[in-house]
Coordinates of C-alpha atoms in Angstrom, one line a residue:
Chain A
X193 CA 87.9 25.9 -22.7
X194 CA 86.8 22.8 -24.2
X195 CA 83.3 22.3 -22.5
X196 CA 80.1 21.0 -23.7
X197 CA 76.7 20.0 -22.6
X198 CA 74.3 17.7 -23.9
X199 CA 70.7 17.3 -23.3
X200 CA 70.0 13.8 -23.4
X201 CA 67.0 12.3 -23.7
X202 CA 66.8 8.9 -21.8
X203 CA 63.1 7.6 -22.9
X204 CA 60.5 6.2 -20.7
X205 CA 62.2 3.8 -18.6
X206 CA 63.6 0.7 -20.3
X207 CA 67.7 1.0 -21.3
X208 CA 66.9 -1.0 -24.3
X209 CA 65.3 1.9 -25.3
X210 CA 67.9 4.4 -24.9
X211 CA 69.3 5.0 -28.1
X212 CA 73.5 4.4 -28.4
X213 CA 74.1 7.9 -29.0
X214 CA 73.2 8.8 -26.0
X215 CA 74.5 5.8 -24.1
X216 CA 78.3 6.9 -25.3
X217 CA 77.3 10.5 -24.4
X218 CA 76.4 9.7 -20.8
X219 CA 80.0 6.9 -20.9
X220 CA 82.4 10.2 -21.9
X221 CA 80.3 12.6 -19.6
X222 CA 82.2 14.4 -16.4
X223 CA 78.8 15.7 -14.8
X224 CA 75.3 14.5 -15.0
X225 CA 72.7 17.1 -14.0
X226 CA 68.7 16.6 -13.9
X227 CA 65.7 15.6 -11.8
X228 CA 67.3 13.1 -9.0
X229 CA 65.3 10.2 -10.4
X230 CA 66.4 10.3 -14.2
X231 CA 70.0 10.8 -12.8
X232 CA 69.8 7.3 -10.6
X233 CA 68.9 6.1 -13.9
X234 CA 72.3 6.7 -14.6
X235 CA 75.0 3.7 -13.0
X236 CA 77.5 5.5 -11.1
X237 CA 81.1 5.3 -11.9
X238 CA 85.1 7.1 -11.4
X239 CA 84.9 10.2 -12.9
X240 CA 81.2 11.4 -13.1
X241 CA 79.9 13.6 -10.8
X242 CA 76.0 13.4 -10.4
X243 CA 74.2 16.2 -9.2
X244 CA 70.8 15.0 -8.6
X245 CA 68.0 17.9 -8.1
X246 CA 64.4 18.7 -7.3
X247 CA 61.5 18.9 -9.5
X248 CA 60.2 22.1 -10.8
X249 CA 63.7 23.8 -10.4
X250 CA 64.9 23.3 -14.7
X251 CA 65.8 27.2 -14.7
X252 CA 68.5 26.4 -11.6
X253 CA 69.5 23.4 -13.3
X254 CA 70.3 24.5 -16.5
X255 CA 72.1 27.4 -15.3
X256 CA 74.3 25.3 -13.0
X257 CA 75.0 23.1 -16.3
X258 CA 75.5 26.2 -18.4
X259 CA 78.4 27.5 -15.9
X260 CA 80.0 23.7 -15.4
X261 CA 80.2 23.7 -19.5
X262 CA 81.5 26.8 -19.6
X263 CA 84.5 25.4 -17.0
X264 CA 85.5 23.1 -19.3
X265 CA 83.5 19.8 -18.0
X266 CA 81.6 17.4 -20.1
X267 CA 78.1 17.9 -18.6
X268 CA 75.2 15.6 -20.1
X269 CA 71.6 16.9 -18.7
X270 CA 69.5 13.9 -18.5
X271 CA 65.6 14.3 -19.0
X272 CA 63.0 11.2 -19.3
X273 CA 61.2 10.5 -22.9
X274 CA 62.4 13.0 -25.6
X275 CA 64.8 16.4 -23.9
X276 CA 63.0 18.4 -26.2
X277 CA 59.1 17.5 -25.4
X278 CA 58.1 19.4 -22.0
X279 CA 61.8 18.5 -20.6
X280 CA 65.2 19.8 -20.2
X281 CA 65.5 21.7 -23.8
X282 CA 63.8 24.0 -24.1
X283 CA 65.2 25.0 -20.4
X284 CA 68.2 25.6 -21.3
X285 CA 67.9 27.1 -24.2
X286 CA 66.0 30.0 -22.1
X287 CA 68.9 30.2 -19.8
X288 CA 71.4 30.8 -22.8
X289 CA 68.8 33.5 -24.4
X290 CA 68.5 35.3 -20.8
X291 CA 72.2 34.4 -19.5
X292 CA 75.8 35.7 -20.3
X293 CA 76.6 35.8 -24.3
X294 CA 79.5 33.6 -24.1
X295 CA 77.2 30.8 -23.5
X296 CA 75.9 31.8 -27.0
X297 CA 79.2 29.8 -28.6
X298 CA 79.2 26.9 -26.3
X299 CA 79.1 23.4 -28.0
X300 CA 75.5 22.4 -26.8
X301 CA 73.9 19.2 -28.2
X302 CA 70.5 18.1 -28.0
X303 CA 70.5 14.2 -28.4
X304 CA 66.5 13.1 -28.8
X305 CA 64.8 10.1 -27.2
X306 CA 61.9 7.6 -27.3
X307 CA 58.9 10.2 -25.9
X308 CA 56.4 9.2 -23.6
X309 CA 53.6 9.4 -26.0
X310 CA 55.4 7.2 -28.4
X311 CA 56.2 4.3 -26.1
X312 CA 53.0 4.8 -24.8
X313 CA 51.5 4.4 -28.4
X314 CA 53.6 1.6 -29.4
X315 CA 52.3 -0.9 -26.1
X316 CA 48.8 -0.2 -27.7
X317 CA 48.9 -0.6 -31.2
X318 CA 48.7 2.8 -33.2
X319 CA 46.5 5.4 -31.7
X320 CA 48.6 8.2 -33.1
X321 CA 48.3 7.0 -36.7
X322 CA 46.8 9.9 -38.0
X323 CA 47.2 13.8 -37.2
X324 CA 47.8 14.4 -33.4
X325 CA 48.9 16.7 -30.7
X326 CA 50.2 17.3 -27.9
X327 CA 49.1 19.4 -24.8
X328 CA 51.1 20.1 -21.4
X329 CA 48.1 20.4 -19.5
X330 CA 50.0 21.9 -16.3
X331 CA 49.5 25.4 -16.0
X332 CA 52.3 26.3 -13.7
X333 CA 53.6 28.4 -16.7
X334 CA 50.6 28.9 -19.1
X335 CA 47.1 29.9 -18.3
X336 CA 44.2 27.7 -17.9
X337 CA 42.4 29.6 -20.6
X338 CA 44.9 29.0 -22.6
X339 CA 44.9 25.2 -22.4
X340 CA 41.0 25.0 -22.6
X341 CA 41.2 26.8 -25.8
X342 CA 44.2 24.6 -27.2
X343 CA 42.1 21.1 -26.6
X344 CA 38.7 23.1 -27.5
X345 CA 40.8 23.5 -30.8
X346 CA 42.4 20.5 -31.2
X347 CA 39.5 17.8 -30.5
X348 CA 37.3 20.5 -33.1
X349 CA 40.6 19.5 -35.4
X350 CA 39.9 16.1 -35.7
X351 CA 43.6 15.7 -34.1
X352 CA 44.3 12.4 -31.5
X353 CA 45.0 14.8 -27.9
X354 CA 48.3 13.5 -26.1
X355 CA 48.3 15.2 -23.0
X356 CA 51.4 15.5 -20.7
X357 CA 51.2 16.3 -16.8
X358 CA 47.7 15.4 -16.1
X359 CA 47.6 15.8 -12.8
X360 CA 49.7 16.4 -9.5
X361 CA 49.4 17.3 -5.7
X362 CA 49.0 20.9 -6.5
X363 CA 47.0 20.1 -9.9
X364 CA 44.2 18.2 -9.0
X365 CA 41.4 19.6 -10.6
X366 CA 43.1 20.3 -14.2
X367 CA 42.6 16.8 -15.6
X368 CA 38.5 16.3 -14.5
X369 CA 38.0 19.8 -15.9
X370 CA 39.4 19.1 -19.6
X371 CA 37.6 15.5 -19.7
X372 CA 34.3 17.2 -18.9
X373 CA 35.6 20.0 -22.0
X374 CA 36.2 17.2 -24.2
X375 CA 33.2 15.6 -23.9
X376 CA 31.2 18.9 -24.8
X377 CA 34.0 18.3 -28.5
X378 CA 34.0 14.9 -28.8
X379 CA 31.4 11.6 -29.0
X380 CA 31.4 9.5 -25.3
X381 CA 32.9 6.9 -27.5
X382 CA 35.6 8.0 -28.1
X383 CA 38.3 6.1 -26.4
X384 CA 40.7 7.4 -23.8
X385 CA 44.0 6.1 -23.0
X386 CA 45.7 6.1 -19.6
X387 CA 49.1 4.8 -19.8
X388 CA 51.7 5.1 -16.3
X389 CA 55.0 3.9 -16.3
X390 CA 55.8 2.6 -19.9
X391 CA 58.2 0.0 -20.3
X392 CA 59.6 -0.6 -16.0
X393 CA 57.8 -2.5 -13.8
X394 CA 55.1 -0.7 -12.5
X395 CA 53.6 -0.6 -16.4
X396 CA 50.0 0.3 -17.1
X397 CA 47.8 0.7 -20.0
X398 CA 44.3 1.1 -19.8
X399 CA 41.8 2.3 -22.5
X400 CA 37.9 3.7 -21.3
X401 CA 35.4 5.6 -23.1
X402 CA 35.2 9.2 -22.9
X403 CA 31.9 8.6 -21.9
X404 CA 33.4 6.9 -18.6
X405 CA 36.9 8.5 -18.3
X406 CA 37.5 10.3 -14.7
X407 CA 40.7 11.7 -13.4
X408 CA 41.3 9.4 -10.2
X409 CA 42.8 7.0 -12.5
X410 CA 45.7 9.0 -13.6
X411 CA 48.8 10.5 -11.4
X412 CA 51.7 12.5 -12.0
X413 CA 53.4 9.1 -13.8
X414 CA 50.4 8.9 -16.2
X415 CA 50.2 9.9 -20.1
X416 CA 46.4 10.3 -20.9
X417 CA 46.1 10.0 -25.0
X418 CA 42.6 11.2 -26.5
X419 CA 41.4 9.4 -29.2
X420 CA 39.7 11.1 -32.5
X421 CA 36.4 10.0 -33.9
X422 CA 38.5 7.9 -36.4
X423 CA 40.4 5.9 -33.8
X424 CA 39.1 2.4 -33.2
X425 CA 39.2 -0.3 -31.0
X426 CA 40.6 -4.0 -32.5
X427 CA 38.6 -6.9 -29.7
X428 CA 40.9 -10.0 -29.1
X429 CA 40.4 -13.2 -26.9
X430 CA 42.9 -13.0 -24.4
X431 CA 44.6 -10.0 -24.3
X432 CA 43.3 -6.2 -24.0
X433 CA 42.3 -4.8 -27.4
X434 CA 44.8 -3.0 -29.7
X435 CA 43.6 0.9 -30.3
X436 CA 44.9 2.6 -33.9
X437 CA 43.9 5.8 -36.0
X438 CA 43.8 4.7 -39.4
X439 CA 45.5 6.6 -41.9
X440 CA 42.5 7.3 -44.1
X441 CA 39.9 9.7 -43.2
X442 CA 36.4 10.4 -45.8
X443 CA 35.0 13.1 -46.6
X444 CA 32.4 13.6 -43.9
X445 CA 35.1 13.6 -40.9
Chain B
X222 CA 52.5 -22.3 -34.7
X223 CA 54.8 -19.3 -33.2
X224 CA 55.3 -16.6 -35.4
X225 CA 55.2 -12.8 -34.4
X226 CA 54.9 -10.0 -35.9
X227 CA 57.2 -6.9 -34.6
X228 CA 56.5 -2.7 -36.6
X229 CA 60.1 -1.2 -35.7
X230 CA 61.2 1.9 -35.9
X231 CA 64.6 2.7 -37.5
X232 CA 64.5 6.6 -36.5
X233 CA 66.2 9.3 -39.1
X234 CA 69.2 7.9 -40.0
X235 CA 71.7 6.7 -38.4
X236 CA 72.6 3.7 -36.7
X237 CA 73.2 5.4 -33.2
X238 CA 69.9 6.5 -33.2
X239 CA 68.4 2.8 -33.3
X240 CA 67.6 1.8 -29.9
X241 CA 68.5 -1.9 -28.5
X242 CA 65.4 -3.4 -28.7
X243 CA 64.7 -2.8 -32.0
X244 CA 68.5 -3.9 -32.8
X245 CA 67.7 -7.2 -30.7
X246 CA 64.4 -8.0 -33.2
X247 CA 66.3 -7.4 -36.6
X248 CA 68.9 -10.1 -35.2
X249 CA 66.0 -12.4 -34.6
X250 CA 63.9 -12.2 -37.3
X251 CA 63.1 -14.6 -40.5
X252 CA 61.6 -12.0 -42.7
X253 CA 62.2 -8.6 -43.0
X254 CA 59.7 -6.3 -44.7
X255 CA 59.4 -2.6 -45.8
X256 CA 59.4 0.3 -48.2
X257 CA 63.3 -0.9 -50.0
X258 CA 65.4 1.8 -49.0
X259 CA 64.3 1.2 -45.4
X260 CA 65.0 -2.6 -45.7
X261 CA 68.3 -1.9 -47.7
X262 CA 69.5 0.0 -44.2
X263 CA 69.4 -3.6 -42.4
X264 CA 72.5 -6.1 -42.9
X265 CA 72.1 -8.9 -44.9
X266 CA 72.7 -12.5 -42.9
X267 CA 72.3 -15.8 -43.2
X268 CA 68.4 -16.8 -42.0
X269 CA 67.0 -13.9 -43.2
X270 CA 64.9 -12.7 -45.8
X271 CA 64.4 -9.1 -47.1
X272 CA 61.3 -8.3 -48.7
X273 CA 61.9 -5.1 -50.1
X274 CA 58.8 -3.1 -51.8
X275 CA 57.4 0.6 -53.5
X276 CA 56.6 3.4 -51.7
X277 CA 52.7 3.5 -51.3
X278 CA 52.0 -0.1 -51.1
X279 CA 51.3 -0.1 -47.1
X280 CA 48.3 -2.8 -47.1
X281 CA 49.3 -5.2 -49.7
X282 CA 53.0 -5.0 -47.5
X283 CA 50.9 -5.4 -44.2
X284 CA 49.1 -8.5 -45.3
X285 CA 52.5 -9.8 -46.8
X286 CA 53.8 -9.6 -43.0
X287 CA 50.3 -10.6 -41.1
X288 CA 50.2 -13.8 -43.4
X289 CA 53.9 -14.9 -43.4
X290 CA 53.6 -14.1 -39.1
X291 CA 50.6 -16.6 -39.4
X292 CA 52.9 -19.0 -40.9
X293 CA 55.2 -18.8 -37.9
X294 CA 57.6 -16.8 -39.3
X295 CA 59.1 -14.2 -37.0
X296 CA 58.4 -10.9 -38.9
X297 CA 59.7 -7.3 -38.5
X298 CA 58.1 -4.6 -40.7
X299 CA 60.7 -1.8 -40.6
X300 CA 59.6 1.9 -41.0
X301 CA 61.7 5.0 -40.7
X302 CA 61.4 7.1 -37.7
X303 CA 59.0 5.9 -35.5
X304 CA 56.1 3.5 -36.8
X305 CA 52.9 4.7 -35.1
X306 CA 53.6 8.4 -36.9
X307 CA 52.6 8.2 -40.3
X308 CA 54.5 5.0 -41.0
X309 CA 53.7 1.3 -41.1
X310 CA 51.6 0.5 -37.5
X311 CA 48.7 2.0 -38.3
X312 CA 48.6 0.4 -42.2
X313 CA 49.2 -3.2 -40.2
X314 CA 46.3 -2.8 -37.4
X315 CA 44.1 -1.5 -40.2
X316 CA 44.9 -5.2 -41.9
X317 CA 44.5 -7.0 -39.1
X318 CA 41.0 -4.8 -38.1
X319 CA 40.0 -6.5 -42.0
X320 CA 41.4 -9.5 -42.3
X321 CA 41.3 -13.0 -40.6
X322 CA 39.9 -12.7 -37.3
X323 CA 42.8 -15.2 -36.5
X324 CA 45.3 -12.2 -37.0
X325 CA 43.8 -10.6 -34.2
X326 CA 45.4 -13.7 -31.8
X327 CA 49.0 -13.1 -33.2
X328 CA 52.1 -11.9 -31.1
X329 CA 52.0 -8.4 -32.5
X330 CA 54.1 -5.8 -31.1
X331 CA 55.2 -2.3 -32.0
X332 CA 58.7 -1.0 -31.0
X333 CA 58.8 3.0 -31.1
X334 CA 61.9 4.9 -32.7
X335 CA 62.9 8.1 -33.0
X336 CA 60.8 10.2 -35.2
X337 CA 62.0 12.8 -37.9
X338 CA 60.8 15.5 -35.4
X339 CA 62.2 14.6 -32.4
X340 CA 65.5 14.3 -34.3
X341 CA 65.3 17.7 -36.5
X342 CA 63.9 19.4 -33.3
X343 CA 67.0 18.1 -31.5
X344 CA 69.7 19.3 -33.8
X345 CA 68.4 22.9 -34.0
X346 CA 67.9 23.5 -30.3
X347 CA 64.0 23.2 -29.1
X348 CA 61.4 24.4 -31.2
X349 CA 58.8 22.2 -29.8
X350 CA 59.4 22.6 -26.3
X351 CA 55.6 23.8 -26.2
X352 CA 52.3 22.2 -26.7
X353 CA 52.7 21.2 -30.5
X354 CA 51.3 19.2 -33.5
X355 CA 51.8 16.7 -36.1
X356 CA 49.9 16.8 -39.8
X357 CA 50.6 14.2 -42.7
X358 CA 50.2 17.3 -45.5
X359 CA 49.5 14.4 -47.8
X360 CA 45.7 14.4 -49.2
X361 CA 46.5 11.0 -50.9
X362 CA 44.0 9.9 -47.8
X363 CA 42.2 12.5 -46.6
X364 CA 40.4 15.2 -48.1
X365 CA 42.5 18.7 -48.6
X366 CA 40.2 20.7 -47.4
X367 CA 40.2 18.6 -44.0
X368 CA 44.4 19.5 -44.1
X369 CA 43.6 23.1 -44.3
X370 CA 40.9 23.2 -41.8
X371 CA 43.6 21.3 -39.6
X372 CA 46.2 23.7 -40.5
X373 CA 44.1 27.3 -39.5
X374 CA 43.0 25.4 -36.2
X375 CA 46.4 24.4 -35.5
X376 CA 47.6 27.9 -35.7
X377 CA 44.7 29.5 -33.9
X378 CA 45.6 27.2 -31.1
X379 CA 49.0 28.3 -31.3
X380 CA 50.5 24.7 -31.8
X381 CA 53.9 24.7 -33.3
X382 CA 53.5 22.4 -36.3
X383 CA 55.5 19.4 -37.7
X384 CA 54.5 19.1 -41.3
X385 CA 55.3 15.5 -42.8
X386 CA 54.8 14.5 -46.2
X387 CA 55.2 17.6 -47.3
X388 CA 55.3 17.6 -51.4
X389 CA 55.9 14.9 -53.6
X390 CA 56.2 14.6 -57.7
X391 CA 52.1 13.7 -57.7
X392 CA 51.1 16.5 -55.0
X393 CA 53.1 19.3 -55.9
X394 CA 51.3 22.3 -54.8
X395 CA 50.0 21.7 -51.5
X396 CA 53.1 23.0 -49.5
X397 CA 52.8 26.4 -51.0
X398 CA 49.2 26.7 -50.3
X399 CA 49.7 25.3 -46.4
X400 CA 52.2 28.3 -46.6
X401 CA 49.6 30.8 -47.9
X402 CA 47.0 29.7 -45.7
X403 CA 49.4 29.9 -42.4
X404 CA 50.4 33.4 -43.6
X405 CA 47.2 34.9 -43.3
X406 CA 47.1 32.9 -39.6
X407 CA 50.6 33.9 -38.2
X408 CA 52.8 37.0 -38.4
X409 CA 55.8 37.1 -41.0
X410 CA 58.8 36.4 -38.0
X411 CA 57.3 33.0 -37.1
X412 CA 60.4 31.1 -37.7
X413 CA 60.4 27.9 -40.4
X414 CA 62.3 25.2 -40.3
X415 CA 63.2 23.3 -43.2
X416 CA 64.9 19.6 -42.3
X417 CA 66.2 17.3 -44.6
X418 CA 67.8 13.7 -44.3
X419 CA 68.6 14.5 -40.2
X420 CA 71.6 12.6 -39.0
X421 CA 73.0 11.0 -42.7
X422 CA 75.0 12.7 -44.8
X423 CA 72.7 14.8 -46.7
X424 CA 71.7 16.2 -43.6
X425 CA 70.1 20.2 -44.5
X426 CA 68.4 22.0 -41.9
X427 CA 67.9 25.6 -42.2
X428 CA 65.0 28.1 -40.7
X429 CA 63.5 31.4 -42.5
X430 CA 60.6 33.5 -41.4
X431 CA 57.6 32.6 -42.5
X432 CA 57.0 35.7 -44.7
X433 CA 60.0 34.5 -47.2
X434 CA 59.1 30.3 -46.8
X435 CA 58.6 28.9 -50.4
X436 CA 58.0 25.4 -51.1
X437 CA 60.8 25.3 -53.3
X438 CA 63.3 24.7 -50.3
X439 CA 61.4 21.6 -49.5
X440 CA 61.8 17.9 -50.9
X441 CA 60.5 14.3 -49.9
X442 CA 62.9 13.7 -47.9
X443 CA 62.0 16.9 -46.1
X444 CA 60.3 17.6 -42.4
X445 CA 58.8 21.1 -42.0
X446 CA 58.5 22.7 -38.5
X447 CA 56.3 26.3 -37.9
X448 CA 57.1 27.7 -35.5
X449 CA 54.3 29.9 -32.7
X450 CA 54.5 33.4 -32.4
X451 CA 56.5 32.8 -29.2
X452 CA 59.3 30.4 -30.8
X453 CA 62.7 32.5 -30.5
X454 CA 66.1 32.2 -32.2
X455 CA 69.2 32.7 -30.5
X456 CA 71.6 34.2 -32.9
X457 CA 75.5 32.7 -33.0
X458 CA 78.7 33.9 -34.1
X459 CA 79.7 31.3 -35.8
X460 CA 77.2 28.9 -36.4
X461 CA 73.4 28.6 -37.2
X462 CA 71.2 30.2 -35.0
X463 CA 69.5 27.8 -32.1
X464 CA 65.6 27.9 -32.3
X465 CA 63.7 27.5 -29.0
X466 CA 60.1 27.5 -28.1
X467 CA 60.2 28.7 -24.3
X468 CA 57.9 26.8 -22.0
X469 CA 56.2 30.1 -20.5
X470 CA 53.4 31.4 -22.2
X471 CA 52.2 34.9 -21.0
X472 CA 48.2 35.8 -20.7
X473 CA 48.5 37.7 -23.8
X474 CA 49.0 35.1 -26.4

């Protein structure tokens, strides 16, 4: 039995930012397993098997990649950004804690990527440049309570908020409800940025006030960052303005 | 005049974790500029110059790029792991934000890498594969106690937490007091993760539960990753144990 699997992360969108370790992991792989859209990311060729799947199923899918490694085949588990930020990872890993000890000694990689949050910084300037966070605000497998007291929390720590799955069909409230909570933390100046589709061709990047932010301008593509009272806003004549945290923060923060 | 001005990341280590587009600007630029063991990782060629400089000189290095950019030079300021987190984007915005107003009107672009703990996180399983934070444990700018205040919140919120910066020669104590503080915020089993020079060939990674963490086990070079009081270990037979954070979160915690 000489199987392996590899969570791979394949970053937001763009192949020049998929790292090379991970572009010879997906060129040696036998199966490719993961949410149907991240595997069309993947160019089909002889000898790899791609079994595309639904959203919301990650348990199902890591098991099924569990048992193929365990048969001997080369299985890469492709996830978008970084495997290990809200992504395939840390779904696995449950199915080997819960599943059958063997799967204990399998050769399982985890090979990171360029996360959401980053790229998403990066088109913007440097909103992340100080302390920061970042918050899954779905609560499919948390409880709300628990999320309203993570950002309560985190905007009372000063911290820049990145917060992953705003919104969806069966989340539509979620997002509305914890701009209204942040505005009872945080100053209405404080700027929000809503960034969809990093780096392919439907790219977005807006920045608002919290004062002004609403939901409706986010969907399931979108990564909303927060800024902190520190973050700032850099005006220029013909292109939107650059957002950063600087590194320094006085005394009276 | 056409100069530009490109903050790349170089991620952890390694060359296969450098993604193509920050490969692509390294072959086209003029002038290269950074802290000199980061520099010292690019290859020397023909057209290019390699400005290398100390540790802690972020602004003067930032205005060094911003001016020879205004020149027309075509500038990349390398930083390790990725640039917006705690690294060189922030220190060149927060130049720009002072400086000329004409720096504002340069082709300024950041291009994310992989940061130190994406990459640590990857090579012990998933120990952020829940809501989590980042804190620059360095109080060179920003007051201690705002650290500690960020460190108790952090842990109330149950945020894993990716410490960076955590000791140096001139701040020698402030890793074992962040221990002490998160002791008396988060039972002894919260797992530790001490992670050192990822993906080169000093590479250390190890976890301990918090209740036996000492400061001691940490060096510059050094990311250091708390775990919540739901991040798990999965124990091996022959090989490190894989640390998860599982992406369920009952009402209880």
């Amino acid at each position: 039995m000489s199987g392996s699997l590899i969570i791979a992360g394949l970053g937001p969108g763009a192949a020049e930012l998929i790292t090379p370790e991970v572009t010879a992991a997906l060129n040696e792989a036998t199966d490719l397993i993961g949410y149907a859209p991240y595997v069309a990311r993947v160019t089909e060729r002889e000898g790899l098997t791609r079994h595309g799947s639904d959203n919301r199923e990650e348990l199902d899918r890591a098991g099924h990649a569990l048992r193929l490694a365990a048969a001997g085949k080369r299985v890469v588990v492709v996830s978008s950004g970084d495997p290990g930020v809200f992504a395939m990872a840390a779904a696995v890993f449950e199915a080997v804690d819960a599943g059958d000890s063997s799967w204990r000694e399998l050769d399982i990689k985890v090979l990171p990527g360029i996360s959401a949050m980053f790229a998403a910084a990066a088109r913007i300037g440097a909103p992340l440049g100080h302390d920061f966070c970042a918050i899954n605000l779905s609560d499919n497998l948390k409880p709300w309570e628990l999320v309203e007291r993570r950002l309560r929390l985190a905007a009372q720590a000063g911290f820049v908020i990145a917060l992953y799955n705003p919104l969806s069909k069966a989340r539509p409230w979620q997002l509305g409800r914890a701009l209204d909570l942040l505005r009872e933390e945080l100053p209405g100046h404080v700027p929000v940025i809503f960034a969809s589709a990093i780096s392919d061709a439907r790219e977005a990047i807006d920045t608002v006030p919290l004062a002004e932010a609403v939901a409706e301008r986010a969907d399931m593509r979108t990564l909303v960052m927060i800024g902190s009272t520190q973050t700032r806003l850099i005006e220029r004549v013909n292109a939107k303005p650059f957002v950063y945290t600087p590194r320094s923060v006085g005394v009276s923060s």
